[in-house]
Amino acid sequence: MQYYSTNGKAPIADLHKAVVKGLAEDRGLYMPESIKPLPKEFFDTIETKTFQEIAYTVADAFFGEDVEAEALKKIVYDTLSFDCPVVQVNDNIFTLELFHGPTLAFKDVGARFMARLLQYFIRMEGKGEQVNVLVATSGDTGSAVANGFLGVDGIHVYVLYPKGKVSPIQECQFTTLGRNITAIEVDGVFDDCQALVKSAFMDAELNQHMKLTSANSINVARFLPQAFYYFNAYARMKALGKADNLVMCVPSGNFGNICAALFGHAQGLPVKRFIAANNANDIFYNYLQTGRYEPKASRQTLANAMDVGDPSNFARIINLYSENGQLSPEETHQRITSLISGATYSDDQIRQAMRQCHEATGYILDPHGACGYQALVEGLKPDETGVFCETAHPAKFKEKVDEILGIGVDIPARLRAFMQGEKQSTPMTKDFADFKHYLLTQ
Ligand SMILES: *Cc1c(COP(=O)(O)O)cnc(C)c1O
């Protein structure tokens, strides 16, 4: 499969190059040249298949041309060593629990898949040159990427995170690992971390010095595997006889997760429509209302993994529905709004949604999932069934959840183990010159 850049000014890349480079030379995002529709027979019997079987079929459509079949199967099966169950919350609302992986957040799947795929390509190449992964995180990406890549030969990971703006539990998940993982504590906000990473990729001297790649959801190997979830959710809903008029609702920040769902839709996944649920960072919501995309500085909220003021994957969504720029902005906007609606919630509304859900159903939401739940409560039509993603385990935001709901959320053993480690991190300013100097001395 060939990958082109959303900015249209970079050379076409193969999968290996797209994964290693992350971002194209023109700062655009890589897009697969075609999206193969899956055959009708696949959907006819999908409910009889396991998550791993379903995921392999989806992965084969995206990556089958570039990765040897047995190796791809192994990558998929290794990545999905845990389940993503669908749980009924009330009459017509279900949740897709994406938090049963090693770090209890949905990014585990993309991160681990990318680590395995990169390792596959490094081994195929056989040059033994170290690859350095740079990743900016507002909380959950860092832990998922660090754990996905931990101990993988030939790859070193630098996690950049905003000082004081990630939860203590999140922080210990990527600052206590050591080995091939370095945590960098940036005196700034998430967007500063993201800007440092983007500048590093564009810096010729740095790229001479070391081989750099990104593991943010701009990387095709990280965001695309998230499509697996939605096929699995559809299968499980079909098994329950609830797959008609399905609405998928995705709490969104950088829009990688929902973008993968939309790629799934383009492969033929029978979902009626999608909702992108946001916290107070309402850039996409405003785009849907006005047709204008106006990035802003990110705002800090209770759902901090979604505090993004300029969502990277917006460019992919526009590219997908404009058919690589062939349709006008008006037509593109019209296509997008006919399939996707938006919602935006203040911290107070998030708290209320968490309380209302807990009282009415007993289900404990985390602040991110709460946006998804609330968007379905407000947005579902009587003949529709809704599935929202619960993107993190509530224990990852224990202080907030306990306070809001007046309960004591149990901390799973996996999470407790991280909290025993010792924090190690390198302080950094948000000035690119400092970061560059640091990397040049590594
Ligand atoms: C990353 C994250 C999100 C947002 O996902 P995007 O792919 O960036 O839209 C939502 N919830 C949690 C818990 C996350 O970690």
Short mmCIF file of C-alpha atoms in Angstrom, two decimals, residues 74-337:
data_model
loop_
_atom_site.label_atom_id
_atom_site.label_comp_id
_atom_site.label_asym_id
_atom_site.label_seq_id
_atom_site.Cartn_x
_atom_site.Cartn_y
_atom_site.Cartn_z
CA LYS A 74 1.32 -12.69 15.21
CA ILE A 75 1.51 -8.92 15.62
CA VAL A 76 -2.29 -8.70 15.82
CA TYR A 77 -2.67 -11.66 18.18
CA ASP A 78 0.14 -10.42 20.47
CA THR A 79 -1.36 -6.94 20.55
CA LEU A 80 -4.85 -8.12 21.43
CA SER A 81 -4.00 -10.28 24.39
CA PHE A 82 -6.91 -8.75 26.33
CA ASP A 83 -10.60 -8.23 25.64
CA CYS A 84 -12.55 -5.05 24.89
CA PRO A 85 -16.02 -6.06 26.08
CA VAL A 86 -19.28 -4.28 25.38
CA VAL A 87 -21.24 -3.65 28.60
CA GLN A 88 -24.86 -2.55 28.80
CA VAL A 89 -25.31 0.66 30.79
CA ASN A 90 -29.05 1.29 30.33
CA ASP A 91 -31.82 0.37 27.87
CA ASN A 92 -30.27 1.69 24.72
CA ILE A 93 -26.77 2.76 25.78
CA PHE A 94 -23.81 0.40 25.83
CA THR A 95 -20.18 1.05 26.56
CA LEU A 96 -17.21 -0.39 24.76
CA GLU A 97 -14.62 -0.81 27.49
CA LEU A 98 -11.26 -0.10 25.92
CA PHE A 99 -9.31 -0.08 29.15
CA HIS A 100 -8.39 -3.70 29.78
CA GLY A 101 -4.86 -3.41 28.41
CA PRO A 102 -1.58 -3.06 30.35
CA THR A 103 -1.98 0.65 31.20
CA LEU A 104 -5.78 0.64 31.43
CA ALA A 105 -6.38 3.05 28.55
CA PHE A 106 -7.40 2.48 24.96
CA LYS A 107 -4.08 3.63 23.53
CA ASP A 108 -2.46 0.34 24.57
CA VAL A 109 -3.62 -1.35 21.37
CA GLY A 110 -2.24 1.21 18.94
CA ALA A 111 0.99 1.57 20.91
CA ARG A 112 1.68 -2.11 21.13
CA PHE A 113 0.75 -2.73 17.51
CA MET A 114 3.10 0.02 16.42
CA ALA A 115 5.96 -1.29 18.58
CA ARG A 116 5.59 -4.77 17.09
CA LEU A 117 5.31 -3.48 13.54
CA LEU A 118 8.33 -1.22 13.89
CA GLN A 119 10.31 -4.09 15.36
CA TYR A 120 9.29 -6.22 12.37
CA PHE A 121 10.57 -3.60 9.94
CA ILE A 122 13.81 -3.05 11.88
CA ARG A 123 14.48 -6.79 11.81
CA MET A 124 13.69 -6.99 8.09
CA GLU A 125 16.11 -4.17 7.45
CA GLY A 126 18.81 -5.80 9.56
CA LYS A 127 20.97 -2.65 9.81
CA GLY A 128 20.95 -2.50 13.58
CA GLU A 129 20.52 1.29 13.70
CA GLN A 130 18.67 2.49 16.80
CA VAL A 131 15.28 4.10 16.17
CA ASN A 132 14.21 6.85 18.57
CA VAL A 133 10.54 7.32 19.23
CA LEU A 134 9.46 10.80 20.33
CA VAL A 135 6.04 11.04 21.87
CA ALA A 136 4.17 13.99 23.31
CA THR A 137 1.53 13.11 25.86
CA SER A 138 -1.27 14.77 27.77
CA GLY A 139 -1.32 11.68 29.99
CA ASP A 140 -2.38 8.41 28.48
CA THR A 141 -0.34 8.29 25.29
CA GLY A 142 2.92 8.36 27.22
CA SER A 143 2.06 5.42 29.41
CA ALA A 144 0.65 3.35 26.57
CA VAL A 145 3.61 4.03 24.27
CA ALA A 146 6.19 3.54 27.02
CA ASN A 147 4.67 0.22 28.01
CA GLY A 148 4.08 -0.88 24.42
CA PHE A 149 7.76 -0.30 23.58
CA LEU A 150 9.31 -1.28 26.89
CA GLY A 151 12.18 -3.68 26.32
CA VAL A 152 11.77 -3.73 22.52
CA ASP A 153 15.30 -4.10 21.05
CA GLY A 154 16.68 -1.31 18.91
CA ILE A 155 14.12 1.31 19.95
CA HIS A 156 14.52 4.12 22.50
CA VAL A 157 11.47 6.11 23.60
CA TYR A 158 11.39 9.74 24.78
CA VAL A 159 8.10 10.70 26.43
CA LEU A 160 7.46 14.46 26.65
CA TYR A 161 4.77 15.50 29.11
CA PRO A 162 3.53 18.80 30.56
CA LYS A 163 4.79 19.33 34.09
CA GLY A 164 2.04 19.14 36.71
CA LYS A 165 -0.69 18.51 34.13
CA VAL A 166 -0.96 14.74 34.17
CA SER A 167 -2.42 12.74 37.04
CA PRO A 168 0.03 11.15 39.53
CA ILE A 169 -1.05 7.68 38.43
CA GLN A 170 -0.52 8.54 34.76
CA GLU A 171 2.88 10.03 35.51
CA CYS A 172 4.19 6.96 37.31
CA GLN A 173 3.20 4.78 34.36
CA PHE A 174 5.93 6.27 32.18
CA THR A 175 8.44 7.79 34.62
CA THR A 176 9.20 4.62 36.59
CA LEU A 177 10.06 2.21 33.80
CA GLY A 178 13.71 2.97 33.02
CA ARG A 179 15.40 0.70 30.44
CA ASN A 180 14.73 2.06 26.96
CA ILE A 181 12.21 4.66 28.20
CA THR A 182 13.16 8.28 29.08
CA ALA A 183 10.57 10.68 30.53
CA ILE A 184 10.98 14.40 29.79
CA GLU A 185 9.05 16.82 31.98
CA VAL A 186 8.33 19.97 29.96
CA ASP A 187 7.61 23.28 31.64
CA GLY A 188 4.55 24.02 29.49
CA VAL A 189 1.25 22.57 28.27
CA PHE A 190 0.55 19.58 26.03
CA ASP A 191 0.62 21.69 22.86
CA ASP A 192 4.17 22.79 23.75
CA CYS A 193 5.20 19.14 24.01
CA GLN A 194 3.60 18.41 20.67
CA ALA A 195 5.32 21.42 19.09
CA LEU A 196 8.72 20.25 20.39
CA VAL A 197 8.18 16.83 18.85
CA LYS A 198 7.03 18.27 15.53
CA SER A 199 10.00 20.66 15.38
CA ALA A 200 12.41 17.81 16.13
CA PHE A 201 11.14 15.89 13.11
CA MET A 202 11.67 18.92 10.89
CA ASP A 203 15.20 19.66 12.12
CA ALA A 204 17.79 18.53 9.57
CA GLU A 205 20.75 18.47 11.97
CA LEU A 206 18.88 16.36 14.49
CA ASN A 207 17.73 13.92 11.84
CA GLN A 208 21.35 13.54 10.71
CA HIS A 209 22.34 12.77 14.26
CA MET A 210 19.67 10.20 15.08
CA LYS A 211 16.81 8.27 13.49
CA LEU A 212 13.60 9.78 14.81
CA THR A 213 10.02 8.62 14.64
CA SER A 214 6.77 9.52 16.31
CA ALA A 215 4.30 7.35 18.18
CA ASN A 216 1.56 9.94 18.46
CA SER A 217 -1.71 9.17 16.73
CA ILE A 218 -0.30 10.91 13.67
CA ASN A 219 1.51 7.60 13.06
CA VAL A 220 -0.49 5.31 10.79
CA ALA A 221 0.64 2.26 12.75
CA ARG A 222 -0.82 3.73 15.91
CA PHE A 223 -4.13 5.12 14.83
CA LEU A 224 -5.29 2.60 12.22
CA PRO A 225 -5.30 -0.48 14.51
CA GLN A 226 -7.87 1.32 16.62
CA ALA A 227 -10.35 0.46 13.88
CA PHE A 228 -10.32 -3.09 15.33
CA TYR A 229 -12.40 -1.92 18.29
CA TYR A 230 -15.32 -0.82 16.20
CA PHE A 231 -15.63 -4.01 14.21
CA ASN A 232 -15.48 -5.95 17.44
CA ALA A 233 -18.12 -3.71 19.02
CA TYR A 234 -20.35 -4.20 16.00
CA ALA A 235 -19.89 -7.97 16.23
CA ARG A 236 -20.77 -8.07 19.91
CA MET A 237 -23.80 -5.83 19.37
CA LYS A 238 -24.92 -8.03 16.49
CA ALA A 239 -24.69 -11.08 18.73
CA LEU A 240 -27.08 -9.27 21.11
CA GLY A 241 -29.44 -8.47 18.22
CA LYS A 242 -28.78 -4.75 18.71
CA ALA A 243 -26.71 -3.84 15.67
CA ASP A 244 -29.37 -1.92 13.72
CA ASN A 245 -29.20 1.88 13.74
CA LEU A 246 -26.01 1.82 15.69
CA VAL A 247 -24.49 5.10 16.83
CA MET A 248 -20.84 5.07 17.89
CA CYS A 249 -19.78 7.81 20.22
CA VAL A 250 -16.09 8.49 20.75
CA PRO A 251 -14.62 10.80 23.40
CA SER A 252 -12.09 12.69 21.34
CA GLY A 253 -8.93 14.75 21.79
CA ASN A 254 -6.48 14.41 18.92
CA PHE A 255 -9.19 12.54 16.98
CA GLY A 256 -7.06 9.46 16.27
CA ASN A 257 -9.54 7.04 17.76
CA ILE A 258 -12.59 8.39 15.95
CA CYS A 259 -10.57 8.70 12.77
CA ALA A 260 -9.86 4.97 12.94
CA ALA A 261 -13.59 4.36 13.43
CA LEU A 262 -14.27 6.43 10.31
CA PHE A 263 -11.73 4.40 8.33
CA GLY A 264 -13.63 1.34 9.55
CA HIS A 265 -16.82 2.91 8.25
CA ALA A 266 -15.11 3.46 4.90
CA GLN A 267 -14.27 -0.27 4.91
CA GLY A 268 -17.98 -0.97 5.19
CA LEU A 269 -18.62 -1.15 8.93
CA PRO A 270 -22.41 -0.82 9.25
CA VAL A 271 -22.62 2.04 11.72
CA LYS A 272 -25.38 4.59 11.11
CA ARG A 273 -23.59 7.63 12.46
CA PHE A 274 -20.87 8.82 14.80
CA ILE A 275 -20.64 11.35 17.60
CA ALA A 276 -17.37 13.03 18.59
CA ALA A 277 -17.70 13.92 22.26
CA ASN A 278 -15.43 16.71 23.50
CA ASN A 279 -14.69 18.39 26.77
CA ALA A 280 -14.46 22.19 26.80
CA ASN A 281 -11.96 22.03 23.93
CA ASP A 282 -14.61 22.59 21.31
CA ILE A 283 -12.66 23.13 18.08
CA PHE A 284 -14.19 20.22 16.19
CA TYR A 285 -17.64 20.98 17.57
CA ASN A 286 -17.33 24.52 16.23
CA TYR A 287 -16.16 23.23 12.87
CA LEU A 288 -19.30 21.14 12.61
CA GLN A 289 -21.48 24.17 13.39
CA THR A 290 -19.71 26.70 11.18
CA GLY A 291 -17.56 24.90 8.62
CA ARG A 292 -14.55 26.84 9.91
CA TYR A 293 -11.62 25.19 11.62
CA GLU A 294 -10.13 27.54 14.18
CA PRO A 295 -7.49 25.95 16.39
CA LYS A 296 -7.04 27.46 19.84
CA ALA A 297 -4.71 27.02 22.77
CA SER A 298 -5.76 23.91 24.69
CA ARG A 299 -7.82 24.34 27.84
CA GLN A 300 -7.16 22.28 30.92
CA THR A 301 -10.16 20.14 31.92
CA LEU A 302 -11.15 17.18 34.08
CA ALA A 303 -10.79 14.95 31.02
CA ASN A 304 -7.15 15.88 30.47
CA ALA A 305 -6.28 13.30 27.83
CA MET A 306 -8.63 15.25 25.56
CA ASP A 307 -7.19 18.70 26.24
CA VAL A 308 -6.20 19.40 22.67
CA GLY A 309 -6.61 22.75 20.95
CA ASP A 310 -5.49 21.73 17.46
CA PRO A 311 -6.38 18.08 16.91
CA SER A 312 -3.79 16.48 14.61
CA ASN A 313 -6.11 14.04 12.95
CA PHE A 314 -8.54 16.71 11.80
CA ALA A 315 -6.48 16.87 8.61
CA ARG A 316 -7.10 13.17 8.02
CA ILE A 317 -10.85 13.53 8.46
CA ILE A 318 -10.95 16.43 5.98
CA ASN A 319 -8.78 14.51 3.54
CA LEU A 320 -10.96 11.41 3.79
CA TYR A 321 -14.26 13.22 3.12
CA SER A 322 -12.91 15.64 0.56
CA GLU A 323 -11.49 12.67 -1.37
CA ASN A 324 -8.01 14.10 -1.09
CA GLY A 325 -9.07 17.64 -1.80
CA GLN A 326 -11.26 16.91 -4.80
CA LEU A 327 -14.43 18.17 -3.14
CA SER A 328 -14.99 21.76 -2.09
CA PRO A 329 -14.80 22.72 1.59
CA GLU A 330 -18.60 23.17 1.59
CA GLU A 331 -19.27 19.72 0.12
CA THR A 332 -16.76 18.20 2.50
CA HIS A 333 -18.36 19.87 5.49
CA GLN A 334 -21.75 18.68 4.32
CA ARG A 335 -20.54 15.07 4.04
CA ILE A 336 -18.93 15.23 7.45
CA THR A 337 -21.95 16.71 9.21
#
